[in-house]
Coordinates of C-alpha atoms in Angstrom, one line a residue:
X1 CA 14.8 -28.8 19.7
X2 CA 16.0 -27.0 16.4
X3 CA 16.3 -29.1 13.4
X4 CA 18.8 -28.3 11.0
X5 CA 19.7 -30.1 7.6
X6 CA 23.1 -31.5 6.9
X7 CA 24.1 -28.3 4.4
X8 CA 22.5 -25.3 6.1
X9 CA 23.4 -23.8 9.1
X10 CA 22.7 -21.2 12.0
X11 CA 23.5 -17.9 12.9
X12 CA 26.2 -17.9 15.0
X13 CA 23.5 -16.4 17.8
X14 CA 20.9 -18.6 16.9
X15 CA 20.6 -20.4 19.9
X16 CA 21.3 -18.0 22.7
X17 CA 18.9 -15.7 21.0
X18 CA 15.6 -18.3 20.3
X19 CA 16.6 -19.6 24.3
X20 CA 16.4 -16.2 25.5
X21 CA 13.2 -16.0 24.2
X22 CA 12.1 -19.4 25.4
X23 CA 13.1 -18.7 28.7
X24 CA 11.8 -15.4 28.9
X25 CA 8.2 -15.8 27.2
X26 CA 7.7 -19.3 28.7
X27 CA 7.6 -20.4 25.4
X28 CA 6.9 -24.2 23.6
X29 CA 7.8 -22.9 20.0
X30 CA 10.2 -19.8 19.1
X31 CA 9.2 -18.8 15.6
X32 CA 12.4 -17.0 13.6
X33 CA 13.1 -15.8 10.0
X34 CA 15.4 -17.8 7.5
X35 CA 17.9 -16.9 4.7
X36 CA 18.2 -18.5 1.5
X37 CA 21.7 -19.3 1.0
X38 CA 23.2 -19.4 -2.9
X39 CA 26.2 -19.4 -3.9
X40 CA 26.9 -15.7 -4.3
X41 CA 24.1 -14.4 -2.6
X42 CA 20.9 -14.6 0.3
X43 CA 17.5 -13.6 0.2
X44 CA 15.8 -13.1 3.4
X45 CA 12.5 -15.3 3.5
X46 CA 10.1 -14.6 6.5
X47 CA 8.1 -17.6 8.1
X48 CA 5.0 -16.2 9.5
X49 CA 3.3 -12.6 8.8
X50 CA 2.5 -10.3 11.8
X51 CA 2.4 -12.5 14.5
X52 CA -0.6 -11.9 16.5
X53 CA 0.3 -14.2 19.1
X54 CA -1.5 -16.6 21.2
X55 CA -5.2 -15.3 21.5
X56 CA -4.7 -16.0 17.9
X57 CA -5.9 -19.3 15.5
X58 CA -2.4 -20.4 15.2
X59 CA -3.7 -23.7 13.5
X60 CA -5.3 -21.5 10.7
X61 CA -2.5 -18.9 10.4
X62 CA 0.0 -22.7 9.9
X63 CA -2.7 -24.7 7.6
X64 CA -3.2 -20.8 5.6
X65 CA 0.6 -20.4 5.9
X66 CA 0.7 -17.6 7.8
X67 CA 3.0 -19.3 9.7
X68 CA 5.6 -21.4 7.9
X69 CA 5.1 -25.3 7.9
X70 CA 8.9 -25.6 7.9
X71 CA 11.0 -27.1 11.1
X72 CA 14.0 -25.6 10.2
X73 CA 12.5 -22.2 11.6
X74 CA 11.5 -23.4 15.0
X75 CA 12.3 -23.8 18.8
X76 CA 10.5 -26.4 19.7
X77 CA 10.4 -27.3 23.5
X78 CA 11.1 -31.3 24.0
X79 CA 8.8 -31.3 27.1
X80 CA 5.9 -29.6 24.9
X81 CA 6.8 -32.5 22.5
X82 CA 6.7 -35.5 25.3
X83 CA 3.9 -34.2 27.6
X84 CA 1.7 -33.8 24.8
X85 CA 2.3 -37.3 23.1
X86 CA 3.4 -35.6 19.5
X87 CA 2.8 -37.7 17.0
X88 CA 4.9 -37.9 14.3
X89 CA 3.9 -39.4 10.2
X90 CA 6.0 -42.2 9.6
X91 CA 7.2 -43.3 5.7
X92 CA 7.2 -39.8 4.3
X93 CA 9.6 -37.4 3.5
X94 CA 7.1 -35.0 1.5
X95 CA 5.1 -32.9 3.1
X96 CA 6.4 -34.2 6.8
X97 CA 7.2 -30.8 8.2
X98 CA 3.5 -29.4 7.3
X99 CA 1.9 -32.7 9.4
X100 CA 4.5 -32.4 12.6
X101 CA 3.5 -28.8 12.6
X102 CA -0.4 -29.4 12.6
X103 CA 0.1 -32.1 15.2
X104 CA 2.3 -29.5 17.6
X105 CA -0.5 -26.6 16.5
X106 CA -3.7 -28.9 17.6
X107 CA -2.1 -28.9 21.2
X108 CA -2.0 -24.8 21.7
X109 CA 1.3 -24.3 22.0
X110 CA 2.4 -21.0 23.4
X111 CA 4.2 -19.5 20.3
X112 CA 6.9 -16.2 20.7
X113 CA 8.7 -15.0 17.6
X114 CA 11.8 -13.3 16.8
X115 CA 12.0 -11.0 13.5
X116 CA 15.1 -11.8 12.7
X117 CA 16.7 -14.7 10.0
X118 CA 18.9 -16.9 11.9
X119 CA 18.8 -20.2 10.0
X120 CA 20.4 -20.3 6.1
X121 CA 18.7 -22.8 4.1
X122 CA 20.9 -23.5 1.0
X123 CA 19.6 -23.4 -2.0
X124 CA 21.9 -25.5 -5.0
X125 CA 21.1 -24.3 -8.7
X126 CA 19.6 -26.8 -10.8
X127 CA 19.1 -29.3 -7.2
X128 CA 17.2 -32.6 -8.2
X129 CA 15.1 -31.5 -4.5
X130 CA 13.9 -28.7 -6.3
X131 CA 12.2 -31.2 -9.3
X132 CA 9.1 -33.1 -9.7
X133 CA 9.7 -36.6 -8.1
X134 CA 7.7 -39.7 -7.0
X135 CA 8.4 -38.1 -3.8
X136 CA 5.2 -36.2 -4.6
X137 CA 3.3 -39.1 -4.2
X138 CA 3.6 -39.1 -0.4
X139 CA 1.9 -36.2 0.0
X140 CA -1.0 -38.0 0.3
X141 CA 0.7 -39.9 3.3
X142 CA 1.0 -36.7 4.8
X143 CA -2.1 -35.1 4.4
X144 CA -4.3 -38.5 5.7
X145 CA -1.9 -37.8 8.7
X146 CA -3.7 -34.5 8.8
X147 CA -6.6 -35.5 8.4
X148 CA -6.1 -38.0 11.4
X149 CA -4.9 -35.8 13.8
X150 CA -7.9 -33.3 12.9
X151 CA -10.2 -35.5 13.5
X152 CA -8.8 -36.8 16.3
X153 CA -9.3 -33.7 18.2
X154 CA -12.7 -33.7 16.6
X155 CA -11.6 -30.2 14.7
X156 CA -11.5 -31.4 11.2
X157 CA -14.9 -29.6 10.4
X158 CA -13.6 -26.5 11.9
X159 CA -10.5 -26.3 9.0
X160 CA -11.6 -28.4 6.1
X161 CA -11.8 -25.7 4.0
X162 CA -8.0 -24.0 4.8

């Protein structure tokens, strides 16, 4: 699954490239670089830092973002999403991407990356996305979310602090 927004959009080898990788590496998330898109100009924007991969604390590199909390950077595999029950917040639209993300991380995923951008986000000067709203206030429906899922899988202790 990639998810894109309704005014960005992918490099035109986005998804041969990310399913290569899939395929290849067995993978349940494909991690990828983004662009920032303007209208006279783009600004790479890397999504995770070295990746160390899977005998790493991906939850910790996501909650300490290492690793972007963003969709739009993603592969996810739909079977990694349906076998593992992902739950998803419901009446937020702040702070949603971050929650999805910890509830993928909590179930180990096995995480490949590619260093390339491939998705361009795009960025309108002066947006009203880009200012304070009461949209803000939801992020406490997103972090109780959190907080669920982490205690859930009896790990909240582990990353209270990140």
């Amino acid at each position: 699954m990639l998810f894109v927004d309704g005014d960005d959009w992918l490099d035109y080898k986005c998804i041969e490239k990310v399913y290569k990788v899939a395929r290849e590496e067995d993978s349940d998330i494909v991690l990828y670089n983004i662009w920032g898109a303007w209208e006279n100009r783009t600004v790479e924007v890397r999504t995770f830092s070295e990746f160390q991969g899977n005998n790493h604390d991906l939850l910790k590199d996501l909650l300490l973002e290492r690793i972007s909390p963003s969709l739009a950077c993603k592969l996810i595999k739909k079977e990694f999403i349906t076998s593992n029950n992902i739950k998803l917040p419901n009446n937020t639209s702040f702070g949603e991407d971050l929650a999805v993300c910890v509830s993928l991380f909590v179930n180990n995923p096995k995480v490949s990356s590619i260093n390339e951008s491939l998705y361009y986000y795009y960025q309108r000067e002066g947006s009203t996305t880009k200012k304070a709203s009461c949209k803000i206030l939801e992020l406490d429906k997103s972090l109780d979310f959190i907080y669920d899922i982490l205690n859930e899988y009896e790990i909240f202790e582990n990353y209270k602090i990140e």
